[in-house]
Amino acid sequence: MDTFANMDTTVDRNTPYTSRPWITAALSLRFNDALTYREIAELLDISTSATHKMFKRFRRTGINWPLPEEYTPERLEEELYAFNLETNLPVKKRRPDWPLEFKIRMADLTLQPGACVAQIAREHGINDNLLFNWRNLHRQGLLDPAS
């Protein structure tokens, strides 16, 4: 059990992001070692309520232990935390972080003669106001890579 107490949760740039790297360890401690939620929380240095809620989410998803091979830590976290526990409604995804090149390309498209900003926005799945903002920033030179 000491292997989990000193668990390395550092992440480098090549590691996919998970905000809860302890999920798999907690599941293992519960199902392989039969520890209580409190013992798991103490061992992994997380709150008991976070542990309890994670197991509640795990039961709701219907995923079995041991995890199927296709379950990466990222996929597991995504499925466990896709719904709000109280409302059972999907959790809102974070806003997309559009690449600078995409913003510049979209702004350039709006500056073409006869271009309709709203139509370009709809065709590319972005909000009209966002595209207008990018266009204004691009005109002012604030969207260029050098700025």
GROMACS .gro file of C-alpha atoms in nm:
model
  147
    1MET     CA    1   0.000   0.000   0.000
    2ASP     CA    2   0.298   0.233   0.039
    3THR     CA    3   0.319   0.256  -0.339
    4PHE     CA    4   0.013   0.482  -0.346
    5ALA     CA    5   0.117   0.698  -0.053
    6ASN     CA    6   0.416   0.828  -0.247
    7MET     CA    7   0.239   0.832  -0.582
    8ASP     CA    8   0.405   1.065  -0.833
    9THR     CA    9   0.138   1.292  -0.979
   10THR     CA   10   0.372   1.519  -1.173
   11VAL     CA   11   0.279   1.580  -1.533
   12ASP     CA   12   0.510   1.670  -1.817
   13ARG     CA   13   0.413   1.840  -2.145
   14ASN     CA   14   0.373   1.506  -2.324
   15THR     CA   15   0.133   1.360  -2.068
   16PRO     CA   16  -0.240   1.407  -2.137
   17TYR     CA   17  -0.402   1.629  -1.875
   18THR     CA   18  -0.607   1.479  -1.596
   19SER     CA   19  -0.708   1.688  -1.301
   20ARG     CA   20  -0.770   1.378  -1.089
   21PRO     CA   21  -0.470   1.145  -1.138
   22TRP     CA   22  -0.571   0.952  -0.825
   23ILE     CA   23  -0.889   0.792  -0.968
   24THR     CA   24  -0.733   0.463  -1.083
   25ALA     CA   25  -0.534   0.432  -0.762
   26ALA     CA   26  -0.849   0.491  -0.555
   27LEU     CA   27  -1.042   0.228  -0.752
   28SER     CA   28  -0.759  -0.020  -0.704
   29LEU     CA   29  -0.743   0.045  -0.329
   30ARG     CA   30  -1.119  -0.002  -0.297
   31PHE     CA   31  -1.168  -0.310  -0.513
   32ASN     CA   32  -0.832  -0.487  -0.475
   33ASP     CA   33  -0.744  -0.395  -0.116
   34ALA     CA   34  -1.100  -0.345   0.022
   35LEU     CA   35  -1.016  -0.015   0.190
   36THR     CA   36  -1.285   0.226   0.310
   37TYR     CA   37  -1.341   0.565   0.150
   38ARG     CA   38  -1.179   0.731   0.450
   39GLU     CA   39  -0.870   0.510   0.431
   40ILE     CA   40  -0.839   0.577   0.058
   41ALA     CA   41  -0.874   0.951   0.111
   42GLU     CA   42  -0.606   0.953   0.380
   43LEU     CA   43  -0.370   0.739   0.177
   44LEU     CA   44  -0.404   0.951  -0.138
   45ASP     CA   45  -0.425   1.282   0.049
   46ILE     CA   46  -0.764   1.380  -0.095
   47SER     CA   47  -1.089   1.468   0.078
   48THR     CA   48  -1.327   1.195   0.187
   49SER     CA   49  -1.613   1.370   0.008
   50ALA     CA   50  -1.417   1.376  -0.322
   51THR     CA   51  -1.352   1.004  -0.279
   52HIS     CA   52  -1.716   0.928  -0.196
   53LYS     CA   53  -1.845   1.133  -0.490
   54MET     CA   54  -1.601   0.968  -0.732
   55PHE     CA   55  -1.724   0.622  -0.628
   56LYS     CA   56  -2.084   0.738  -0.660
   57ARG     CA   57  -2.005   0.853  -1.016
   58PHE     CA   58  -1.828   0.523  -1.085
   59ARG     CA   59  -2.137   0.324  -0.980
   60ARG     CA   60  -2.364   0.544  -1.196
   61THR     CA   61  -2.160   0.488  -1.512
   62GLY     CA   62  -2.188   0.111  -1.486
   63ILE     CA   63  -1.817   0.062  -1.558
   64ASN     CA   64  -1.682  -0.258  -1.402
   65TRP     CA   65  -1.362  -0.325  -1.212
   66PRO     CA   66  -1.106  -0.421  -1.330
   67LEU     CA   67  -1.126  -0.152  -1.593
   68PRO     CA   68  -1.150  -0.259  -1.956
   69GLU     CA   69  -0.822  -0.207  -2.145
   70GLU     CA   70  -0.962   0.079  -2.355
   71TYR     CA   71  -1.009   0.294  -2.042
   72THR     CA   72  -0.720   0.535  -2.020
   73PRO     CA   73  -0.707   0.761  -1.713
   74GLU     CA   74  -0.823   1.048  -1.936
   75ARG     CA   75  -1.124   0.857  -2.071
   76LEU     CA   76  -1.219   0.733  -1.726
   77GLU     CA   77  -1.213   1.085  -1.582
   78GLU     CA   78  -1.408   1.218  -1.879
   79GLU     CA   79  -1.684   0.960  -1.834
   80LEU     CA   80  -1.701   0.990  -1.456
   81TYR     CA   81  -1.726   1.368  -1.458
   82ALA     CA   82  -1.944   1.417  -1.767
   83PHE     CA   83  -2.261   1.470  -1.558
   84ASN     CA   84  -2.347   1.682  -1.256
   85LEU     CA   85  -2.418   1.455  -0.957
   86GLU     CA   86  -2.717   1.653  -0.831
   87THR     CA   87  -2.894   1.743  -1.155
   88ASN     CA   88  -2.769   1.453  -1.369
   89LEU     CA   89  -2.730   1.707  -1.651
   90PRO     CA   90  -2.419   1.718  -1.869
   91VAL     CA   91  -2.138   1.933  -1.736
   92LYS     CA   92  -2.056   2.227  -1.960
   93LYS     CA   93  -1.736   2.181  -2.151
   94ARG     CA   94  -1.467   2.444  -2.130
   95ARG     CA   95  -1.457   2.696  -2.407
   96PRO     CA   96  -1.237   2.595  -2.698
   97ASP     CA   97  -0.895   2.753  -2.709
   98TRP     CA   98  -0.874   2.840  -3.077
   99PRO     CA   99  -0.522   2.835  -3.224
  100LEU     CA  100  -0.385   3.174  -3.327
  101GLU     CA  101  -0.344   3.059  -3.688
  102PHE     CA  102  -0.714   2.969  -3.702
  103LYS     CA  103  -0.815   3.309  -3.563
  104ILE     CA  104  -0.599   3.488  -3.820
  105ARG     CA  105  -0.732   3.273  -4.105
  106MET     CA  106  -1.093   3.341  -3.999
  107ALA     CA  107  -1.025   3.715  -3.963
  108ASP     CA  108  -0.867   3.719  -4.309
  109LEU     CA  109  -1.176   3.550  -4.454
  110THR     CA  110  -1.400   3.823  -4.310
  111LEU     CA  111  -1.187   4.093  -4.471
  112GLN     CA  112  -1.246   3.958  -4.822
  113PRO     CA  113  -1.478   4.171  -5.041
  114GLY     CA  114  -1.842   4.067  -4.998
  115ALA     CA  115  -1.769   3.843  -4.699
  116CYS     CA  116  -2.051   3.795  -4.448
  117VAL     CA  117  -1.905   3.757  -4.098
  118ALA     CA  118  -2.213   3.580  -3.960
  119GLN     CA  119  -2.215   3.327  -4.243
  120ILE     CA  120  -1.842   3.255  -4.207
  121ALA     CA  121  -1.889   3.210  -3.832
  122ARG     CA  122  -2.177   2.965  -3.880
  123GLU     CA  123  -1.985   2.768  -4.143
  124HIS     CA  124  -1.693   2.723  -3.904
  125GLY     CA  125  -1.895   2.663  -3.586
  126ILE     CA  126  -1.794   2.977  -3.399
  127ASN     CA  127  -1.990   3.262  -3.247
  128ASP     CA  128  -2.046   3.568  -3.468
  129ASN     CA  129  -1.939   3.810  -3.194
  130LEU     CA  130  -1.620   3.616  -3.137
  131LEU     CA  131  -1.533   3.640  -3.506
  132PHE     CA  132  -1.610   4.013  -3.511
  133ASN     CA  133  -1.374   4.052  -3.215
  134TRP     CA  134  -1.097   3.857  -3.391
  135ARG     CA  135  -1.149   4.067  -3.702
  136ASN     CA  136  -1.115   4.393  -3.506
  137LEU     CA  137  -0.805   4.266  -3.325
  138HIS     CA  138  -0.655   4.159  -3.657
  139ARG     CA  139  -0.723   4.499  -3.812
  140GLN     CA  140  -0.547   4.664  -3.517
  141GLY     CA  141  -0.250   4.429  -3.551
  142LEU     CA  142  -0.316   4.273  -3.210
  143LEU     CA  143  -0.384   3.925  -3.343
  144ASP     CA  144  -0.056   3.887  -3.529
  145PRO     CA  145   0.192   3.625  -3.399
  146ALA     CA  146   0.455   3.891  -3.324
  147SER     CA  147   0.224   4.083  -3.086
   0.00000   0.00000   0.00000
